[in-house]
Every structure is written in structure tokens, then in C-alpha cells.
C-alpha atoms as one frame of an Amber mdcrd trajectory, in Angstrom:
protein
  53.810 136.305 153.673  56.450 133.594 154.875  59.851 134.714 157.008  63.061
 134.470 155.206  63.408 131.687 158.382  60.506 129.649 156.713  61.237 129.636
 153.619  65.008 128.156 154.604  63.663 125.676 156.550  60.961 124.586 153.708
  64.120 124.655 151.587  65.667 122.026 153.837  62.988 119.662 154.012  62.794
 119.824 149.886  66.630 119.134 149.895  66.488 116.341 152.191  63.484 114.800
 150.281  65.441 114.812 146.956  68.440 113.126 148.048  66.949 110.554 149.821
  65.330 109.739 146.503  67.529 109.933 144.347  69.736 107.551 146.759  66.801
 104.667 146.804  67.129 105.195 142.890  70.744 104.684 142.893  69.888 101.723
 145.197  67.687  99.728 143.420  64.687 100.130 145.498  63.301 102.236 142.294
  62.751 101.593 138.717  64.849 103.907 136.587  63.612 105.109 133.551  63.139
 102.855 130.855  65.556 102.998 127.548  64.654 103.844 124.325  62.880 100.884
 122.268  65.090  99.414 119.895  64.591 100.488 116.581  62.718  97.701 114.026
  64.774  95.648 111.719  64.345  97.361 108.194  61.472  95.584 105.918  62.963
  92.634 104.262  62.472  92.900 100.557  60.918  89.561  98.415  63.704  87.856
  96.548  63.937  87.613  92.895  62.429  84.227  91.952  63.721  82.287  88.732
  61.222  82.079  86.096  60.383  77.977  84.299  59.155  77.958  80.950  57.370
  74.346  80.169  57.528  73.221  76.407  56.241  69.998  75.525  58.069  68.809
  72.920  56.033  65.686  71.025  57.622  62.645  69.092  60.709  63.470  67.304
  60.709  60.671  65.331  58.768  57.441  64.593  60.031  55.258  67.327  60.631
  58.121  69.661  58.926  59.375  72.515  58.594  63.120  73.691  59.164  65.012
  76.779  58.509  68.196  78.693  61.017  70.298  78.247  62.331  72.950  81.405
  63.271  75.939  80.773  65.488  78.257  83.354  64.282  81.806  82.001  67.281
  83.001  84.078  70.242  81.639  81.486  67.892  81.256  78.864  69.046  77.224
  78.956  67.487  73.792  78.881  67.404  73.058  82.749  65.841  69.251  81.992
  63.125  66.862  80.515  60.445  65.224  81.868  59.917  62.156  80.046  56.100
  61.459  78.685  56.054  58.328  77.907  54.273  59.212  74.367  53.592  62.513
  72.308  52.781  65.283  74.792  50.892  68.193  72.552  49.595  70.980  75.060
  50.237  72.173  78.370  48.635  73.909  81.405  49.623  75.029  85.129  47.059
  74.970  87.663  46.920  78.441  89.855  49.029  77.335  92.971  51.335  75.845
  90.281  52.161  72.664  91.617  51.251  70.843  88.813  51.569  70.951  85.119
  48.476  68.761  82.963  49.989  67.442  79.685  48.059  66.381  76.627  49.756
  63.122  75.685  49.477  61.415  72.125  50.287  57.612  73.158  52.070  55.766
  70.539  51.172  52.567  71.935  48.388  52.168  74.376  45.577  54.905  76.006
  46.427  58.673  75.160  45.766  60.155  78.309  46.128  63.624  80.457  49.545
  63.194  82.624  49.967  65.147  86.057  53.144  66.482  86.230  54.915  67.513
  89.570  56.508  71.060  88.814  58.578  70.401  92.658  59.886  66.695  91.514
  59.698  67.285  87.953  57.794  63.634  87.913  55.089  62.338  86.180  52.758
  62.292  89.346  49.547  59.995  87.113  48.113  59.594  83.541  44.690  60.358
  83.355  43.089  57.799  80.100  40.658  59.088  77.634  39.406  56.726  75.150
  40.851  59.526  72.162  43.283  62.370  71.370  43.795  65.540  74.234  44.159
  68.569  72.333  43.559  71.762  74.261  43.804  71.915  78.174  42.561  74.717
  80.801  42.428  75.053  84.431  39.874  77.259  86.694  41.113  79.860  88.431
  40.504  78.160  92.047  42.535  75.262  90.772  38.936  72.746  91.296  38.986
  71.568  87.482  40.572  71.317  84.474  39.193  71.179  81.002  40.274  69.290
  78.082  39.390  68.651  74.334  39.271  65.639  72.883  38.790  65.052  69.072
  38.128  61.249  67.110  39.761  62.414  63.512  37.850  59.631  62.029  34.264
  59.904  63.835  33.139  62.954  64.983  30.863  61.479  67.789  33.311  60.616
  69.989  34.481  64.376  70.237  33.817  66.044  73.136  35.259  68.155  76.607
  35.804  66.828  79.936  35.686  67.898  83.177  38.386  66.740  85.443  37.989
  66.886  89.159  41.679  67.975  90.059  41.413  67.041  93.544  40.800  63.056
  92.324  42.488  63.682  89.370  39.386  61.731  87.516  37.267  62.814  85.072
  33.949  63.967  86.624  31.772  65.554  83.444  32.073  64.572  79.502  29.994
  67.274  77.029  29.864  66.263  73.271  30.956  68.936  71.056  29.538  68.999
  67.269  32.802  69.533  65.217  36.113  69.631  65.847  37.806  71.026  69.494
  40.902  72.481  69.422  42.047  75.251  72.205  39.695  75.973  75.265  40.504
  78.461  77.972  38.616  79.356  81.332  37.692  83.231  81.905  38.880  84.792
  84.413  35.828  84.749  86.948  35.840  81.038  86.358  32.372  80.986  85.505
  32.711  79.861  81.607  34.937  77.693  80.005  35.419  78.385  76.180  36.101
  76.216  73.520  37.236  76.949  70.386  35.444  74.741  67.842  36.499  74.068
  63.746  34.136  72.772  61.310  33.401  69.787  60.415  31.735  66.972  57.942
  28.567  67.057  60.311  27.926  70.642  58.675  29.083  72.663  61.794  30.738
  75.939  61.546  33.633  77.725  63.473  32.280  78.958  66.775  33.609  79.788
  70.011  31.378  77.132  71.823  30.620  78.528  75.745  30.451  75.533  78.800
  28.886  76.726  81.829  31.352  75.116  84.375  29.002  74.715  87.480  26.956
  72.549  85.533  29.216  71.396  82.978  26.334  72.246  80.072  26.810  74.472
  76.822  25.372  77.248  77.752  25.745  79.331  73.981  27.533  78.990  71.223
  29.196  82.143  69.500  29.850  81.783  65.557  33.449  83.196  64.109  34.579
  83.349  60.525  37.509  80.998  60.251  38.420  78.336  62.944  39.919  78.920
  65.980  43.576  78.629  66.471  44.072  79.983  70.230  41.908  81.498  72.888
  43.376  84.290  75.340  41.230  85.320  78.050  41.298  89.162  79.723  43.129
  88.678  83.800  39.958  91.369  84.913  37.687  91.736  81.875  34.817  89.451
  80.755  36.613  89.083  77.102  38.584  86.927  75.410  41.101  87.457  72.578
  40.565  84.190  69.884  42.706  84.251  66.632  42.050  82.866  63.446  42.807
  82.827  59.614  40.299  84.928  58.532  40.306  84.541  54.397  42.568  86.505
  53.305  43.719  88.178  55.904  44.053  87.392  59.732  42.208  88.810  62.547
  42.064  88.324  66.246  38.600  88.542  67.400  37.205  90.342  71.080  34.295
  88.324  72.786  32.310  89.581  75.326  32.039  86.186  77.738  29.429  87.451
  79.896  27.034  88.375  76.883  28.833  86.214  74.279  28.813  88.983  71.967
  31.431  90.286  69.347  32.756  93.353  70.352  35.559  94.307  67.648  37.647
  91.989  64.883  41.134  93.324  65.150  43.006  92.927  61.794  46.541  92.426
  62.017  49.227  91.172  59.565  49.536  88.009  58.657  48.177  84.535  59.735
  47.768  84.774  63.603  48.776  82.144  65.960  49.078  81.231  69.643  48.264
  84.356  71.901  48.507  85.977  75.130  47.544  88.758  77.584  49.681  90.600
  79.934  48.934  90.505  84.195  47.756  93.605  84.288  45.278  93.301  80.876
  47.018  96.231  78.939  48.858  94.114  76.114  47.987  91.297  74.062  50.591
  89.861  72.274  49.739  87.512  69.115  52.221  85.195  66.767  51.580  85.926
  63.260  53.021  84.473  59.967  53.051  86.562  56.401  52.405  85.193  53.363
  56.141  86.365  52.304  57.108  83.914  55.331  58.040  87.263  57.723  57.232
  86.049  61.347  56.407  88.844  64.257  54.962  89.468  67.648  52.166  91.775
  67.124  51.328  93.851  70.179  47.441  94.960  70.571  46.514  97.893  73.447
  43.550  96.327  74.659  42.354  99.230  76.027  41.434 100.240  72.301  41.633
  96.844  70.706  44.333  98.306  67.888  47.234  96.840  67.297  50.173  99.417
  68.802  53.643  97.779  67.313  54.744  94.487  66.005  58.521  92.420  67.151
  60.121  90.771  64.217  60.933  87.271  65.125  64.165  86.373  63.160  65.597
  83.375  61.210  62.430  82.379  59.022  61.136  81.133  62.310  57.100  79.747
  62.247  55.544  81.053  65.357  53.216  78.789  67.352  52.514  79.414  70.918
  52.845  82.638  73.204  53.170  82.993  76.880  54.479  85.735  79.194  56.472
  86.263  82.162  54.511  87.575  85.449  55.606  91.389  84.830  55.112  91.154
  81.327  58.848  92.335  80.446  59.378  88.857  78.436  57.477  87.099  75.888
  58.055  83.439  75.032  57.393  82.356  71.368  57.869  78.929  70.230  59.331
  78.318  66.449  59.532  76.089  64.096  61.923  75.657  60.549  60.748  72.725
  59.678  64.141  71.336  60.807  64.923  72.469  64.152  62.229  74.075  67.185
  63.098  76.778  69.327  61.822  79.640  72.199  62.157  82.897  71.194  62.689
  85.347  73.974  61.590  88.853  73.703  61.823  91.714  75.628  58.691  93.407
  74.800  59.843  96.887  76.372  62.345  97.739  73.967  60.809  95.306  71.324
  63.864  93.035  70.256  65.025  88.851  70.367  67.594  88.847  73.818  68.010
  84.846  73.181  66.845  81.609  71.333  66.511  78.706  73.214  67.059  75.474
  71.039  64.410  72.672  72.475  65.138  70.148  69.466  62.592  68.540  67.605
  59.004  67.400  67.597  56.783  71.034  68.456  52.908  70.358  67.525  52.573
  73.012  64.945  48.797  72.503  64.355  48.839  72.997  68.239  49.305  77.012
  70.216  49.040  75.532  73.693  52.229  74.728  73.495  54.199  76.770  76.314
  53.247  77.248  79.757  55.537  80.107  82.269  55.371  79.602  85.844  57.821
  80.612  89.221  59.806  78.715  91.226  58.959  79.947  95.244  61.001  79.078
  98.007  58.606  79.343 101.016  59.456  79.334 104.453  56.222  78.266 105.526
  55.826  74.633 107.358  53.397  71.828 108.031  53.208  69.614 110.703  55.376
  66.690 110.461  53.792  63.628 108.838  50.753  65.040 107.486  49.892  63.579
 104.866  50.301  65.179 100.840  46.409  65.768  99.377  45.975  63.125  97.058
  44.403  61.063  94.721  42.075  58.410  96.937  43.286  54.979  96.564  46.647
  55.812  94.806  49.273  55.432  97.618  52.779  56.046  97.245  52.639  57.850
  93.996  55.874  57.990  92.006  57.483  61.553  91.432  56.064  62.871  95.012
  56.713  61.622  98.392  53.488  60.305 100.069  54.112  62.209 103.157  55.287
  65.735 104.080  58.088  66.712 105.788  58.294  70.100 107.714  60.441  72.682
 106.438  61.418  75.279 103.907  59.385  74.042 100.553  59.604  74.876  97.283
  56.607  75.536  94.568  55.622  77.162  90.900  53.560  80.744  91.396  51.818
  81.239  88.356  49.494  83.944  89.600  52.099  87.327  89.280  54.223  89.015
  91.515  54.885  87.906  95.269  53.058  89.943  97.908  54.821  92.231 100.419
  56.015  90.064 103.705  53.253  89.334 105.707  53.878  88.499 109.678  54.161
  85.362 111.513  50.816  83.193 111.231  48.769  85.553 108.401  47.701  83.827
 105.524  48.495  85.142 102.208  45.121  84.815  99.673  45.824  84.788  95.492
  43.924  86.702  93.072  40.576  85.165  92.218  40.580  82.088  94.892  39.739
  81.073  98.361  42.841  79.344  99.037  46.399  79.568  99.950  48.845  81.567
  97.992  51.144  78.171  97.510  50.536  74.829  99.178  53.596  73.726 101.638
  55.797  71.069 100.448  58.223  68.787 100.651  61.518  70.336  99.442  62.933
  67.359  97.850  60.104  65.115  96.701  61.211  61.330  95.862  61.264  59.683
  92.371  62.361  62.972  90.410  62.127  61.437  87.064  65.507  61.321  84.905
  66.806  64.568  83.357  68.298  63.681  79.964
């Protein structure tokens, strides 16, 4: 046991010890306990991008040409044209949603596919075909696009191309017996289907199935009546195809992957343009009464029966359908006879919120007639200079500026709602492709063509 005279002096020493450290402290000669980290910036939250609706609206008149008609979703209002230079019928945006591939009816000349700038709003080329475009699709990665093409007078000369997108040139041509209309591209990009009407060679209505590695029919599925639009499932192998069906009109379910008939869904009325929702719940189909009575008619694909149906006012002839991203809006384009319009819809409480008058000059006889895609500004950058993909041996091409420019961009998302921020250098990766979410781009491209 220690002396009281020990423990003093051991109580000195500790003293002394203490002081002399906390003094270096105080000094310098120490490092002092760190702060508290700063606390992270809260998460910044994905602005609200505007919504462009793409209608292209053919020749008004005789001696008139069309144009592609912009829509801004936000006011509900013409934001421009896009002149086509002939009668532009149907219309499709490729997954990054860059560009916009219009059938075009020339009045004088080559009809032709155009490639339309959705950032300059220009007609970027004009793809020739020796006869009429009538239905256009685009695989999910972007790689191709498919159109119809139909000779009125000999049937021989009908047939689908394959378009390489990348040299904007068409790289496969497969005759089709009958008459082409509408074609669509399912969702795993394997098949591309084309909807197919009789004609004088003795074919019937089918639903005619392209393999699209090697650009060869691979089956063809009969239906009763012909085919006025094809819809494909965003997840599913089906597709939604509606047609006048006799006396009454039904939208028919195909499985892609077997090519079989799964249900005929009977709804009221003859059935137009249709569309599916994102998230594959909804399909939404125009239809037309006998007593004239025009409606949306919602089917719950889950168990292919029709749920509700929208009446669409005015004695207004439904043609096409597309949807916004969330599926809160439908798009409907009319007709009178007189005057063309886009009927909005909100399809969550079921009722018209505006009508959108686009003129004159809609292709009734044609549903692919709308096309709904998202303006993105992007922050992301590319070197300086580098050079704008292209087509090889086309410099300078009007409507886009031949070489980049680094900073903030702008682009069309047609592939749903923007992902959650994503740090410094990731790379964001859409739905169904191996590439970029958007491409970077100039944010003011040269030559944007003439609003009228």
C-alpha cells in the first residue's frame, strides 16, 4: 500500500503531464480534434420535362404541301411545323429520341422516308423508295427501322424495308403478298409485325411476322378483317391489333413468341389507332359507332376486358392514339371532315382537358399518325469538336450542325420517366438497350427549318 506522500507526489507528476499537453495543443504542435463533417447537400430532385406531341399533318389541298406539326403538351398549343416537302402520312421516334422518321407522299418527285431532327426541328435527309411509305417502326436499340410500302396499282412492288439507322440507307427489302399497312416492333426486338390487308392476288388479312436478324418472314398469323393498327405489350410477348371485324369490332391479343391468338376482345364500335400504357396495364383503343358516337375504350390487359370507355366529343372521327410516359394523358387525333384536331384526355378521371386544332390534311385511312416524346435538358458534355455520328459521305447536313459543341444539350426521351440522379461519370442505361440513356448534343443545332 502507497504513503499518502506517494500518492501526492504521483499526483504531481500527472498534473504536470496534463498541462504541458494541453499547452503544446493550444500551441499548435498538436492536431486538435477534427470537426464534424459537413452534412450532404439534400438529393436534387429530376425536373419536370415538357412533353412534344408530333402530328404529321399531309396535303391540305391540291397544290399544298404538309408538315409535321409540334405540339407543347404543356399549353396544349401548336409550338411549330416542320415543313415536308410533300404529304407526310405516319410517324415514328427512335428510342434515344433524337429523331423522328416520316412517311412522305411526294407530290412531285420520289416519296421517300424523311429524318427529322427532334433538337433542330430540321429535316436532317429523305430516304427514296421507288413507292408509297405507309406504316413505320423502330427497334428498341434504335439499329433499324421498318417501313411498309404498298404499289396501289401492282401488288408486286409491295413490300417492307429494313433501314440501317446508323447510314440512314435501306439495308433489307422483303416482298409482302397483299397489302401493308401498320407494322410495329415487339418489345424484345426480336420480331417485327406487319399488319397485312387482302388483296386481288387472293391473300387474306394476317398479321405477317419478319424475323429482324435476318430480315425473313418467319410466320404469318391469319385475322378476320384487316388490320388497322398494331400495339405491342412494353414487357409481354403480345401485341394488341384492331380491326373491323363484320359487324362488330374487335381488338385482337397475339402471342409474338408463338404467334398464336390468345383472346378477341370485342368492344364497341369500329376500332382504330391504339396504344399501351409504360407499365403494360392499359390499352387504350379509338373506336367509331355506327350512330357516329366516338370514344376511348380502355382494356385491363391483365384480363384482356375492356374496363371503361372516354367519350370523345364534337362528332369527332378518331384515328391515331398515343400516350404520355406516365400514362395520365392520352392523345387522340380527329377528324370532321372539315377541320383535324388532338384530343387530350386525362385517362384518370376519364374526361377531354383540351382540343388542339392542327388544321387540315390528317391521313384518315392511316393510325400512325401521332408520335409523344420528351424534351431533356442534359448536363452531360462531349469533347469539343467531336464529330456528330452520321450518315457516311453526307457532310454538312442541313437541320444539324456537323460538329458538336460541349455543353448543356438538349434531346427527346421517349423511353418513360427520368432515372434518379446518378453521380459524376456513371452512365445511365435505358430499358431494353445497350446504349446511352440520350446521346449529347449540340444545344442549338444550325439550319432549324422555318416555323410557320
Amino acid at each position: 500500500m502507497r504513503s499518502p506522500t506517494t500518492n501526492v507526489a504521483h499526483g504531481w507528476r500527472y498534473g504536470l503531464r496534463l498541462g504541458m499537453a494541453v499547452t503544446v495543443a493550444a500551441c499548435g504542435l498538436l492536431p486538435l480534434p477534427s470537426a464534424p463533417a459537413a452534412a450532404a447537400p439534400p438529393p436534387v430532385r429530376p425536373p419536370k420535362f415538357p412533353t412534344i406531341a408530333y402530328v404529321p399533318n399531309s396535303c391540305p389541298g391540291i397544290f399544298d404541301d404538309g408538315a409535321v406539326t409540334r405540339l407543347d403538351t404543356a399549353t396544349n398549343t401548336v409550338a411549330g411545323h416542320t415543313p415536308a416537302g410533300g404529304c407526310p402520312a405516319a410517324i415514328a421516334l427512335n428510342p434515344d429520341g433524337d429523331r423522328a422518321y416520316v412517311a412522305n407522299l411526294a407530290r412531285e418527285g420520289k416519296d421517300a422516308i424523311l429524318v427529322m431532327s427532334t433538337i433542330s426541328s430540321g429535316v436532317l435527309d429523305a430516304i427514296e423508295v421507288d413507292h408509297g411509305p405507309a406504316g413505320l417502326a423502330v427497334t428498341p436499340d434504335g439499329a433499324q427501322v421498318y417501313a411498309t410500302v404498298y404499289d396501289t396499282y401492282d401488288l408486286s412492288h409491295n413490300k417492307v424495308l429494313a433501314i440501317d439507322a446508323r447510314t440512314e440507307s435501306v439495308s433489307a427489302t422483303i416482298p409482302i403478298a397483299g397489302n401493308p399497312g401498320p407494322v410495329a416492333v415487339d418489345h424484345a426486338g426480336r420480331w417485327a409485325l406487319v399488319g397485312v390487308g387482302p388483296g386481288a392476288d387472293g391473300t387474306f388479312p394476317n398479321l405477317t411476322v419478319v424475323n429482324t436478324r435476318t430480315n425473313a418472314i418467319a410466320r404469318t398469323i391469319p385475322l378476320p378483317a384487316t388490320p388497322r393498327a398494331i400495339a405491342v405489350h412494353p414487357l409481354l410477348h403480345r401485341a394488341y391489333v384492331t380491326g373491323n371485324y363484320w359487324d362488330s369490332g374487335q381488338v385482337s391479343v397475339i402471342d409474338t413468341a408463338t404467334g398464336g391468338l390468345l383472346r378477341s376482345i370485342p368492344v364497341s364500335g369500329a376500332p382504330m389507332g391504339v396504344a399501351v400504357s409504360d407499365d403494360g396495364t392499359r390499352a387504350y383503343v379509338a373506336t367509331l359507332s355506327e350512330r357516329g358516337e366516338s370514344a376511348l375504350t380502355v382494356i385491363d390487359t391483365a384480363g384482356n376486358a375492356v374496363t371503361a370507355g372516354i367519350t370523345i366529343p364534337d362528332h369527332r372521327r378518331p384515328i391515331g392514339v398515343a400516350l404520355s410516359h406516365d400514362g395520365r394523358t392520352a392523345y387522340v387525333t380527329t377528324t370532321t371532315g372539315k377541320s383535324d384536331a388532338v384530343v387530350v384526355i386525362d385517362t384518370a378521371h376519364r374526361s377531354v382537358t383540351a382540343t388542339i386544332d392542327v388544321g387540315t390534311g390528317l391521313e384518315e385511312a392511316n393510325t400512325q399518325n401521332i408520335a409523344v416524346g420528351r424534351l431533356i435538358r442534359s448536363h452531360a458534355h462531349l469533347p469539343p469538336g467531336k464529330p456528330r455520328p452520321g450518315k457516311p459521305g453526307k457532310p454538312g447536313r442541313a437541320g444539324e450542325s456537323g460538329q458538336v459543341e460541349a455543353g448543356p444539350a438538349m434531346a427527346a426521351d421517349v423511353l418513360g420517366p427520368p432515372p434518379p440522379p446518378v453521380g459524376r461519370g456513371s452512365v445511365r442505361t435505358p430499358r431494353g438497350t445497350g446504349g446511352p440513356l440520350r446521346k449529347a448534343v449540340a444545344g442549338r443545332a444550325g439550319g432549324r427549318a422555318t416555323s410557320r
